[in-house]
């Protein structure tokens, strides 16, 4: 018997409205419109309950990197479910997929990483890091090194610690966050600044806001700095070239731990295995999730550098932290199949040398549209800024919701992207063909035209 009943779109929408509380959703608004029910997917396309075909320009939620319907991944899950669907990694137990995956992850990462801690999501991975960072400094005899520096508008997840690390003001306001010992500095978003400095000057200034904060708090009280190599949920914010080298200098100079949040940028999205490789930084921790399984099953984790892991191991004592699903055998088997597929199809090099440059060039050409004030794309992670005045780069009044209008027009034209304010962002699957890239760009130009028409009609 099939686990899922076949129902009409309307029936699903009614059940959805009555029983399902969605993440990051204004339910009152949703109940007026009803949900878009996605029923199946193949390659880079998703299909809704009316069988409308939509090019998934967001890889689900930045995760379905290998594309949908990959039989190797599906088979790995089914086989592992037959063999051992679950067992825990507590009480001195382990399982082959978790062991194999940890070894495989160290092979594709920088040499300081030999050990992996598994979690179920990116948020859990960042919670793990908060606890591990503070435990590390305790073990080092510096318990006063407690404060973690993050950035405004960062996204590191939704649990209490991860949302505290994040710099989303609205999230903080809703639940009395951040928790103590987490502070925020400037994000390296030149376009969003007053643009009085050159891009590189601005990058240096944004990095030096970390140094200023360290001096303000006291260097002996700062434990770590966390940043996404490119901020994703915040609007695909690509830092100036001057930014990350200066951040690395500051972390080195003050001896603070560097955390590169690779939940979006990990596993190839920028045309290198990790964002840290792309920006040539040497982090002490890398949280990951999403692309490790191409989203086929939930899995997260943390690359822990020898600097930290050696202390945790050598000093002994129990680290009182872990999850039921740490090292879940089926999720780990799926990750192995996914990474093998990315390797055998050379998808990371394909982003660096082929589909990346191809899409980037076309994306840049969208900058000719009268509504577009700026475009940026690294690997397969891009953004365009919608502006009211192309010469002054003046933005629209945010109340007009221009980004959302454009996102809706994109959907009408068969492409799914995200809008962050008036920034339209995309992160398509790694298997995107040239023809599909063309289709994505044509739909975006058309959606921008339709947005312009809607604005002049208003
Ligand atoms: N770090 C980063 C950099 C992320 O992007 C998380 C941590 C948390 O991962 P989990 O698996 O706990 O969700 C994320 C998640 C969006 C959006 O709207 C982005 C994320 C999640 C939900 C929505 O762009 N990123």
CSV table of C-alpha atoms and ligand atoms in Angstrom, one decimal:
chain,number,residue,atom,x,y,z
A,1,UNK,CA,0.0,0.0,0.0
A,2,UNK,CA,1.4,3.4,-0.9
A,3,UNK,CA,2.3,5.5,2.1
A,4,UNK,CA,1.0,8.7,0.5
A,5,UNK,CA,-2.6,9.1,-0.7
A,6,UNK,CA,-3.3,10.6,-4.1
A,7,UNK,CA,-5.4,13.7,-3.6
A,8,UNK,CA,-6.5,16.7,-5.6
A,9,UNK,CA,-4.6,19.9,-5.2
A,10,UNK,CA,-7.5,21.5,-3.4
A,11,UNK,CA,-7.7,18.7,-0.9
A,12,UNK,CA,-4.0,18.9,-0.2
A,13,UNK,CA,-4.3,22.7,0.2
A,14,UNK,CA,-7.2,22.3,2.7
A,15,UNK,CA,-5.3,19.7,4.8
A,16,UNK,CA,-2.2,21.8,4.6
A,17,UNK,CA,-4.1,24.9,5.9
A,18,UNK,CA,-5.7,23.0,8.7
A,19,UNK,CA,-2.8,21.0,10.0
A,20,UNK,CA,0.6,22.1,8.8
A,21,UNK,CA,2.5,24.9,10.5
A,22,UNK,CA,5.3,25.9,8.0
A,23,UNK,CA,8.7,27.3,8.8
A,24,UNK,CA,9.4,31.1,8.3
A,25,UNK,CA,5.8,31.7,7.2
A,26,UNK,CA,3.1,34.3,7.9
A,27,UNK,CA,0.2,31.8,8.2
A,28,UNK,CA,-2.5,34.3,8.0
A,29,UNK,CA,-1.2,35.4,4.6
A,30,UNK,CA,-0.6,31.8,3.5
A,31,UNK,CA,-4.2,30.8,4.3
A,32,UNK,CA,-5.4,33.6,2.0
A,33,UNK,CA,-3.3,32.3,-0.9
A,34,UNK,CA,-2.9,28.6,-0.2
A,35,UNK,CA,0.3,26.6,-0.5
A,36,UNK,CA,2.0,25.7,-3.7
A,37,UNK,CA,2.1,21.9,-3.5
A,38,UNK,CA,5.2,20.4,-5.1
A,39,UNK,CA,4.6,16.7,-5.9
A,40,UNK,CA,7.6,15.4,-7.9
A,41,UNK,CA,10.9,16.4,-9.5
A,42,UNK,CA,13.4,15.3,-12.1
A,43,UNK,CA,16.8,16.8,-13.1
A,44,UNK,CA,16.6,20.5,-12.5
A,45,UNK,CA,12.8,20.7,-12.6
A,46,UNK,CA,10.1,20.5,-10.0
A,47,UNK,CA,6.4,19.9,-10.7
A,48,UNK,CA,3.5,21.2,-8.7
A,49,UNK,CA,0.1,19.5,-8.1
A,50,UNK,CA,-1.2,20.9,-11.4
A,51,UNK,CA,1.8,19.4,-13.1
A,52,UNK,CA,3.3,22.8,-13.9
A,53,UNK,CA,7.0,22.4,-14.7
A,54,UNK,CA,9.3,24.8,-12.9
A,55,UNK,CA,13.1,25.2,-13.3
A,56,UNK,CA,14.4,25.0,-9.7
A,57,UNK,CA,16.8,28.0,-9.6
A,58,UNK,CA,17.3,27.5,-5.9
A,59,UNK,CA,18.2,23.7,-5.8
A,60,UNK,CA,15.4,23.2,-3.3
A,61,UNK,CA,16.8,25.4,-0.5
A,62,UNK,CA,20.4,25.6,-1.6
A,63,UNK,CA,20.8,21.9,-1.4
A,64,UNK,CA,19.8,19.6,-4.3
A,65,UNK,CA,23.2,20.1,-5.9
A,66,UNK,CA,23.3,16.8,-7.8
A,67,UNK,CA,19.8,17.4,-9.2
A,68,UNK,CA,16.6,15.4,-8.6
A,69,UNK,CA,16.0,11.7,-9.4
A,70,UNK,CA,19.6,10.5,-9.0
A,71,UNK,CA,19.2,6.7,-8.9
A,72,UNK,CA,22.7,6.2,-7.3
A,73,UNK,CA,21.6,8.2,-4.3
A,74,UNK,CA,18.2,6.5,-4.1
A,75,UNK,CA,19.7,3.0,-4.3
A,76,UNK,CA,22.2,3.8,-1.6
A,77,UNK,CA,19.4,4.8,0.8
A,78,UNK,CA,17.3,1.7,0.0
A,79,UNK,CA,20.3,-0.6,0.4
A,80,UNK,CA,21.4,0.9,3.7
A,81,UNK,CA,17.8,0.8,5.0
A,82,UNK,CA,17.8,-3.0,4.4
A,83,UNK,CA,21.2,-3.5,6.0
A,84,UNK,CA,21.0,-1.2,9.0
A,85,UNK,CA,18.3,1.6,9.0
A,86,UNK,CA,19.5,3.1,12.3
A,87,UNK,CA,21.9,2.7,15.1
A,88,UNK,CA,23.4,5.3,17.4
A,89,UNK,CA,27.0,6.4,17.8
A,90,UNK,CA,26.7,6.8,21.6
A,91,UNK,CA,28.0,4.2,24.2
A,92,UNK,CA,31.2,3.5,22.1
A,93,UNK,CA,29.3,2.3,19.1
A,94,UNK,CA,29.8,3.2,15.4
A,95,UNK,CA,28.6,2.2,12.0
A,96,UNK,CA,30.3,1.7,8.6
A,97,UNK,CA,28.6,4.6,6.7
A,98,UNK,CA,29.5,7.1,9.4
A,99,UNK,CA,33.1,5.9,9.5
A,100,UNK,CA,33.5,5.8,5.7
A,101,UNK,CA,31.9,9.3,5.3
A,102,UNK,CA,34.2,10.8,8.0
A,103,UNK,CA,37.2,9.4,6.2
A,104,UNK,CA,35.9,10.6,2.8
A,105,UNK,CA,35.3,14.1,4.1
A,106,UNK,CA,38.8,14.5,5.4
A,107,UNK,CA,40.1,13.6,2.0
A,108,UNK,CA,38.3,16.5,0.2
A,109,UNK,CA,39.0,19.1,2.9
A,110,UNK,CA,42.0,21.1,3.9
A,111,UNK,CA,44.8,19.2,5.8
A,112,UNK,CA,44.0,20.6,9.2
A,113,UNK,CA,40.7,18.6,9.2
A,114,UNK,CA,40.9,15.0,10.1
A,115,UNK,CA,37.8,14.6,12.3
A,116,UNK,CA,34.1,15.1,11.8
A,117,UNK,CA,31.2,15.5,14.3
A,118,UNK,CA,27.8,14.6,12.8
A,119,UNK,CA,24.5,16.4,13.4
A,120,UNK,CA,21.2,16.4,11.7
A,121,UNK,CA,21.1,20.0,10.2
A,122,UNK,CA,23.1,23.2,9.8
A,123,UNK,CA,21.5,24.7,12.9
A,124,UNK,CA,22.5,21.7,15.0
A,125,UNK,CA,26.0,21.9,13.6
A,126,UNK,CA,26.3,25.5,14.7
A,127,UNK,CA,25.0,24.7,18.1
A,128,UNK,CA,27.7,22.0,18.3
A,129,UNK,CA,30.3,24.6,17.5
A,130,UNK,CA,29.2,27.0,20.2
A,131,UNK,CA,29.6,24.3,22.7
A,132,UNK,CA,32.8,23.0,21.3
A,133,UNK,CA,34.4,26.4,21.0
A,134,UNK,CA,33.7,27.2,24.7
A,135,UNK,CA,34.7,23.7,25.8
A,136,UNK,CA,38.0,24.1,23.9
A,137,UNK,CA,38.9,27.4,25.6
A,138,UNK,CA,37.9,25.9,29.0
A,139,UNK,CA,40.3,23.0,28.4
A,140,UNK,CA,43.0,25.5,27.3
A,141,UNK,CA,42.7,27.1,30.7
A,142,UNK,CA,41.1,30.3,29.3
A,143,UNK,CA,37.4,30.0,30.3
A,144,UNK,CA,37.1,33.8,30.0
A,145,UNK,CA,37.5,33.4,26.2
A,146,UNK,CA,33.7,33.1,25.7
A,147,UNK,CA,32.5,35.6,23.2
A,148,UNK,CA,31.8,34.7,19.6
A,149,UNK,CA,31.8,37.4,17.0
A,150,UNK,CA,29.4,37.2,14.1
A,151,UNK,CA,27.9,39.6,11.6
A,152,UNK,CA,24.8,41.6,11.0
A,153,UNK,CA,22.4,39.9,8.6
A,154,UNK,CA,24.3,36.5,8.8
A,155,UNK,CA,22.3,33.3,8.8
A,156,UNK,CA,23.5,30.4,10.8
A,157,UNK,CA,20.2,28.6,11.5
A,158,UNK,CA,17.1,28.7,13.6
A,159,UNK,CA,17.8,27.0,16.9
A,160,UNK,CA,18.4,29.3,19.9
A,161,UNK,CA,22.2,29.2,19.6
A,162,UNK,CA,22.3,29.3,15.8
A,163,UNK,CA,19.8,32.1,15.6
A,164,UNK,CA,21.9,34.0,18.1
A,165,UNK,CA,24.9,33.5,15.9
A,166,UNK,CA,22.9,34.8,13.0
A,167,UNK,CA,22.4,38.5,12.6
A,168,UNK,CA,18.8,38.7,11.6
A,169,UNK,CA,17.3,41.4,13.7
A,170,UNK,CA,13.7,40.2,13.2
A,171,UNK,CA,14.6,36.7,14.5
A,172,UNK,CA,16.4,38.2,17.6
A,173,UNK,CA,13.4,40.5,18.4
A,174,UNK,CA,11.0,37.6,18.4
A,175,UNK,CA,12.6,35.5,21.1
A,176,UNK,CA,14.9,37.7,23.2
A,177,UNK,CA,18.1,36.7,21.3
A,178,UNK,CA,21.0,36.7,21.1
A,179,UNK,CA,22.0,34.5,24.0
A,180,UNK,CA,24.9,36.1,26.1
A,181,UNK,CA,28.4,36.0,24.6
A,182,UNK,CA,27.5,36.5,21.0
A,183,UNK,CA,28.1,39.9,19.3
A,184,UNK,CA,27.7,41.2,15.8
A,185,UNK,CA,29.8,43.4,13.5
A,186,UNK,CA,29.4,44.9,10.1
A,187,UNK,CA,28.7,42.7,7.1
A,188,UNK,CA,30.8,43.1,3.9
A,189,UNK,CA,28.0,44.3,1.8
A,190,UNK,CA,29.3,47.1,-0.4
A,191,UNK,CA,26.2,47.6,-2.5
A,192,UNK,CA,24.1,47.9,0.7
A,193,UNK,CA,26.5,50.6,2.1
A,194,UNK,CA,26.5,54.3,1.4
A,195,UNK,CA,29.2,53.4,-1.3
A,196,UNK,CA,31.4,56.3,-0.2
A,197,UNK,CA,34.4,54.0,-0.1
A,198,UNK,CA,35.9,51.9,-2.9
A,199,UNK,CA,35.0,48.3,-2.9
A,200,UNK,CA,38.3,47.2,-1.5
A,201,UNK,CA,38.5,49.9,1.1
A,202,UNK,CA,35.0,48.9,2.2
A,203,UNK,CA,36.1,45.3,2.5
A,204,UNK,CA,39.0,46.2,4.7
A,205,UNK,CA,36.8,48.4,6.8
A,206,UNK,CA,34.2,45.7,7.3
A,207,UNK,CA,37.0,43.2,8.3
A,208,UNK,CA,38.5,45.8,10.7
A,209,UNK,CA,35.1,46.2,12.4
A,210,UNK,CA,36.0,42.7,13.8
A,211,UNK,CA,39.3,44.0,15.1
A,212,UNK,CA,37.6,47.0,16.7
A,213,UNK,CA,35.1,44.7,18.4
A,214,UNK,CA,38.0,42.5,19.7
A,215,UNK,CA,39.7,45.5,21.2
A,216,UNK,CA,36.4,46.7,22.7
A,217,UNK,CA,35.7,43.4,24.4
A,218,UNK,CA,39.3,42.6,25.2
A,219,UNK,CA,41.3,40.1,23.1
A,220,UNK,CA,41.5,37.6,26.0
A,221,UNK,CA,37.7,37.4,26.0
A,222,UNK,CA,37.1,36.5,22.4
A,223,UNK,CA,36.8,32.9,21.5
A,224,UNK,CA,35.9,32.8,17.8
A,225,UNK,CA,34.7,34.5,14.7
A,226,UNK,CA,32.0,33.0,12.4
A,227,UNK,CA,31.1,33.9,8.9
A,228,UNK,CA,29.6,32.4,5.7
A,229,UNK,CA,32.2,32.7,3.0
A,230,UNK,CA,29.4,34.3,0.9
A,231,UNK,CA,26.3,35.2,2.9
A,232,UNK,CA,23.4,33.2,1.4
A,233,UNK,CA,20.1,33.8,3.0
A,234,UNK,CA,21.1,37.4,3.6
A,235,UNK,CA,21.1,38.0,-0.2
A,236,UNK,CA,24.2,36.3,-1.8
A,237,UNK,CA,26.6,38.9,-0.4
A,238,UNK,CA,29.9,38.4,-2.1
A,239,UNK,CA,32.6,40.1,0.0
A,240,UNK,CA,35.2,42.4,-1.6
A,241,UNK,CA,38.5,40.6,-2.4
A,242,UNK,CA,40.2,42.5,0.4
A,243,UNK,CA,37.8,41.1,3.1
A,244,UNK,CA,38.7,37.4,3.9
A,245,UNK,CA,42.6,37.8,3.9
A,246,UNK,CA,42.2,40.6,6.4
A,247,UNK,CA,39.8,38.5,8.5
A,248,UNK,CA,42.4,35.7,8.5
A,249,UNK,CA,45.1,38.1,9.6
A,250,UNK,CA,43.0,39.3,12.5
A,251,UNK,CA,42.0,35.8,13.7
A,252,UNK,CA,45.7,34.8,13.5
A,253,UNK,CA,46.9,37.9,15.3
A,254,UNK,CA,44.5,37.5,18.2
A,255,UNK,CA,44.6,33.7,18.2
A,256,UNK,CA,40.9,33.4,17.9
A,257,UNK,CA,39.2,30.4,16.2
A,258,UNK,CA,37.9,31.0,12.7
A,259,UNK,CA,34.6,29.3,11.7
A,260,UNK,CA,33.7,29.1,8.0
A,261,UNK,CA,30.0,28.3,7.8
A,262,UNK,CA,29.9,26.0,4.7
A,263,UNK,CA,26.2,25.0,4.9
A,264,UNK,CA,25.6,26.6,1.5
A,265,UNK,CA,29.1,27.0,0.1
A,266,UNK,CA,30.3,23.5,0.9
A,267,UNK,CA,30.6,20.7,-1.5
A,268,UNK,CA,31.3,22.6,-4.7
A,269,UNK,CA,28.9,25.5,-5.1
A,270,UNK,CA,31.7,28.0,-5.7
A,271,UNK,CA,33.6,25.8,-8.0
A,272,UNK,CA,35.9,24.6,-5.2
A,273,UNK,CA,35.1,22.0,-2.6
A,274,UNK,CA,34.6,24.6,0.1
A,275,UNK,CA,34.1,28.4,0.3
A,276,UNK,CA,37.3,28.4,2.5
A,277,UNK,CA,39.2,27.0,-0.5
A,278,UNK,CA,37.8,29.6,-2.8
A,279,UNK,CA,38.7,32.5,-0.5
A,280,UNK,CA,42.0,30.8,0.6
A,281,UNK,CA,41.3,30.9,4.3
A,282,UNK,CA,42.2,28.2,6.9
A,283,UNK,CA,39.3,27.8,9.2
A,284,UNK,CA,39.4,25.9,12.5
A,285,UNK,CA,35.8,24.7,12.1
A,286,UNK,CA,33.5,24.2,9.1
A,287,UNK,CA,29.8,23.5,9.8
A,288,UNK,CA,28.1,21.8,6.9
A,289,UNK,CA,24.7,20.3,5.9
A,290,UNK,CA,22.5,20.7,2.8
A,291,UNK,CA,24.7,19.8,-0.2
A,292,UNK,CA,26.5,16.9,1.7
A,293,UNK,CA,23.5,14.7,0.8
A,294,UNK,CA,22.1,17.0,-2.0
A,295,UNK,CA,19.2,17.3,0.4
A,296,UNK,CA,18.0,13.7,-0.2
A,297,UNK,CA,18.1,13.1,3.5
A,298,UNK,CA,18.8,15.5,6.4
A,299,UNK,CA,22.5,15.4,7.6
A,300,UNK,CA,24.8,18.1,9.0
A,301,UNK,CA,28.1,18.1,10.8
A,302,UNK,CA,31.2,19.9,11.7
A,303,UNK,CA,34.8,19.6,10.4
A,304,UNK,CA,36.9,20.0,13.5
A,305,UNK,CA,40.5,21.0,13.0
A,306,UNK,CA,43.4,19.2,14.7
A,307,UNK,CA,44.0,22.4,16.8
A,308,UNK,CA,40.7,21.8,18.5
A,309,UNK,CA,40.2,18.0,18.1
A,310,UNK,CA,43.6,17.2,19.6
A,311,UNK,CA,42.8,19.2,22.7
A,312,UNK,CA,39.3,17.6,23.1
A,313,UNK,CA,40.8,14.1,22.7
A,314,UNK,CA,44.1,14.5,24.5
A,315,UNK,CA,42.7,16.3,27.6
A,316,UNK,CA,40.1,13.5,27.8
A,317,UNK,CA,36.8,13.8,29.7
A,318,UNK,CA,33.3,13.5,28.1
A,319,UNK,CA,32.0,16.2,25.8
A,320,UNK,CA,28.4,16.3,26.9
A,321,UNK,CA,26.8,16.8,23.5
A,322,UNK,CA,25.3,14.8,20.7
A,323,UNK,CA,22.2,13.9,18.8
A,324,UNK,CA,20.1,10.7,18.4
A,325,UNK,CA,20.8,11.1,14.7
A,326,UNK,CA,24.5,11.9,14.9
A,327,UNK,CA,26.1,9.6,12.3
A,328,UNK,CA,22.8,8.3,11.0
A,329,UNK,CA,23.7,5.3,8.8
A,330,UNK,CA,21.2,5.9,6.0
A,331,UNK,CA,21.9,9.7,5.8
A,332,UNK,CA,25.7,9.0,5.8
A,333,UNK,CA,25.3,6.3,3.0
A,334,UNK,CA,23.3,8.8,1.0
A,335,UNK,CA,26.1,11.4,1.5
A,336,UNK,CA,28.7,9.0,0.3
A,337,UNK,CA,26.7,8.2,-2.8
A,338,UNK,CA,26.1,11.9,-3.5
A,339,UNK,CA,29.8,12.8,-3.0
A,340,UNK,CA,30.9,9.9,-5.2
A,341,UNK,CA,28.5,11.1,-7.9
A,342,UNK,CA,29.9,14.7,-7.6
A,343,UNK,CA,33.4,13.3,-8.0
A,344,UNK,CA,32.7,10.9,-10.8
A,345,UNK,CA,30.9,13.5,-12.9
A,346,UNK,CA,33.5,16.2,-12.0
A,347,UNK,CA,30.8,18.6,-11.0
A,348,UNK,CA,33.0,20.9,-9.0
A,349,UNK,CA,35.4,21.4,-11.9
A,350,UNK,CA,32.3,21.8,-14.1
A,351,UNK,CA,31.2,24.7,-12.1
A,352,UNK,CA,34.7,26.3,-12.1
A,353,UNK,CA,35.4,25.8,-15.8
A,354,UNK,CA,32.1,25.3,-17.7
A,355,UNK,CA,28.6,26.0,-16.4
A,356,UNK,CA,29.8,28.5,-13.8
A,357,UNK,CA,31.5,30.9,-16.3
A,358,UNK,CA,28.7,30.3,-18.8
A,359,UNK,CA,25.9,31.3,-16.4
A,360,UNK,CA,27.9,34.1,-14.9
A,361,UNK,CA,28.4,35.8,-18.2
A,362,UNK,CA,24.7,35.6,-19.0
A,363,UNK,CA,23.8,36.7,-15.5
A,364,UNK,CA,26.1,39.7,-15.8
A,365,UNK,CA,24.3,40.7,-19.1
A,366,UNK,CA,21.0,41.0,-17.1
A,367,UNK,CA,22.7,44.1,-15.7
A,368,UNK,CA,21.6,45.8,-19.0
A,369,UNK,CA,18.0,45.6,-17.9
A,370,UNK,CA,16.7,49.0,-16.9
A,371,UNK,CA,15.6,47.6,-13.5
A,372,UNK,CA,19.0,46.1,-12.6
A,373,UNK,CA,21.5,48.1,-10.6
A,374,UNK,CA,24.1,45.4,-9.9
A,375,UNK,CA,24.7,41.7,-10.6
A,376,UNK,CA,27.1,39.3,-8.9
A,377,UNK,CA,27.7,35.5,-9.2
A,378,UNK,CA,30.4,33.2,-7.9
A,379,UNK,CA,30.3,29.6,-9.0
A,380,UNK,CA,26.5,28.9,-9.2
A,381,UNK,CA,25.5,31.4,-6.5
A,382,UNK,CA,24.1,34.7,-7.8
A,383,UNK,CA,22.2,37.9,-7.0
A,384,UNK,CA,20.9,40.9,-8.9
A,385,UNK,CA,19.8,44.1,-7.3
A,386,UNK,CA,16.6,45.8,-8.5
A,387,UNK,CA,16.8,49.5,-8.4
A,388,UNK,CA,14.5,52.4,-9.2
A,389,UNK,CA,17.2,54.6,-10.7
A,390,UNK,CA,20.0,52.9,-12.6
A,391,UNK,CA,22.3,55.9,-12.5
A,392,UNK,CA,22.1,56.7,-8.8
A,393,UNK,CA,21.4,53.1,-7.8
A,394,UNK,CA,18.5,54.4,-5.7
A,395,UNK,CA,16.3,51.5,-4.5
A,396,UNK,CA,12.5,51.3,-4.5
A,397,UNK,CA,10.6,52.0,-1.3
A,398,UNK,CA,10.7,48.6,0.3
A,399,UNK,CA,6.9,48.8,1.0
A,400,UNK,CA,6.4,48.3,-2.7
A,401,UNK,CA,7.8,44.7,-2.4
A,402,UNK,CA,9.4,44.9,-5.8
A,403,UNK,CA,11.6,41.8,-5.2
A,404,UNK,CA,8.5,39.7,-4.3
A,405,UNK,CA,6.7,40.9,-7.5
A,406,UNK,CA,9.7,39.8,-9.6
A,407,UNK,CA,9.9,36.5,-7.8
A,408,UNK,CA,6.2,35.9,-8.6
A,409,UNK,CA,6.7,36.9,-12.3
A,410,UNK,CA,9.6,34.4,-12.4
A,411,UNK,CA,7.3,31.7,-11.2
A,412,UNK,CA,4.7,32.5,-13.8
A,413,UNK,CA,7.6,32.1,-16.4
A,414,UNK,CA,8.5,28.7,-15.0
A,415,UNK,CA,11.5,29.5,-12.8
A,416,UNK,CA,11.9,29.4,-9.1
A,417,UNK,CA,14.2,31.9,-7.4
A,418,UNK,CA,14.2,33.8,-4.1
A,419,UNK,CA,13.8,37.4,-3.2
A,420,UNK,CA,15.6,39.0,-0.3
A,421,UNK,CA,14.1,42.5,-0.2
A,422,UNK,CA,14.8,43.7,-3.7
A,423,UNK,CA,17.7,41.4,-4.2
A,424,UNK,CA,16.8,38.4,-6.5
A,425,UNK,CA,19.0,35.4,-5.8
A,426,UNK,CA,19.6,32.1,-7.4
A,427,UNK,CA,21.6,28.9,-6.8
A,428,UNK,CA,20.7,26.3,-9.4
A,429,UNK,CA,21.7,22.6,-9.3
A,430,UNK,CA,25.3,21.7,-10.5
A,431,UNK,CA,23.9,19.6,-13.3
A,432,UNK,CA,22.2,22.6,-15.0
A,433,UNK,CA,22.8,22.3,-18.8
A,434,UNK,CA,23.6,25.2,-21.1
A,435,UNK,CA,20.1,25.1,-22.6
A,436,UNK,CA,18.6,25.2,-19.1
A,437,UNK,CA,20.9,28.1,-18.1
A,438,UNK,CA,19.6,29.9,-21.2
A,439,UNK,CA,16.0,29.2,-20.2
A,440,UNK,CA,16.7,30.5,-16.7
A,441,UNK,CA,18.1,33.8,-18.1
A,442,UNK,CA,15.4,34.3,-20.6
A,443,UNK,CA,12.7,33.8,-17.9
A,444,UNK,CA,14.6,36.3,-15.7
A,445,UNK,CA,14.7,39.0,-18.3
A,446,UNK,CA,11.0,38.4,-19.1
A,447,UNK,CA,10.1,38.6,-15.4
A,448,UNK,CA,12.0,41.8,-15.0
A,449,UNK,CA,10.0,43.3,-18.0
A,450,UNK,CA,6.8,42.1,-16.4
A,451,UNK,CA,7.9,43.6,-13.0
A,452,UNK,CA,8.5,46.9,-14.8
A,453,UNK,CA,5.1,46.8,-16.4
A,454,UNK,CA,3.4,46.0,-13.1
A,455,UNK,CA,5.2,49.0,-11.4
A,456,UNK,CA,4.2,51.4,-14.1
A,457,UNK,CA,0.6,50.2,-14.0
A,458,UNK,CA,0.5,50.7,-10.2
B,1,LIG,N1,24.2,28.1,8.0
B,1,LIG,C1,23.9,28.6,6.9
B,1,LIG,C2,25.0,29.4,6.2
B,1,LIG,C3,22.7,28.4,6.2
B,1,LIG,O1,22.4,29.0,5.1
B,1,LIG,C4,22.0,27.1,8.2
B,1,LIG,C5,23.3,27.3,8.7
B,1,LIG,C6,21.1,26.3,9.0
B,1,LIG,O2,20.9,25.0,8.3
B,1,LIG,P1,19.5,24.2,8.7
B,1,LIG,O3,19.9,22.8,8.0
B,1,LIG,O4,19.4,24.1,10.1
B,1,LIG,O5,18.4,24.9,8.0
B,1,LIG,C7,21.7,27.6,6.9
B,1,LIG,C8,20.4,27.4,6.3
B,1,LIG,C9,16.8,30.9,2.8
B,1,LIG,C10,17.1,29.8,3.8
B,1,LIG,O6,15.7,31.4,2.8
B,1,LIG,C11,18.4,29.5,4.0
B,1,LIG,C12,18.7,28.5,5.0
B,1,LIG,C13,17.6,27.8,5.6
B,1,LIG,C14,16.3,28.2,5.3
B,1,LIG,C15,16.0,29.2,4.4
B,1,LIG,O7,17.7,31.3,2.0
B,1,LIG,N2,20.0,28.2,5.3
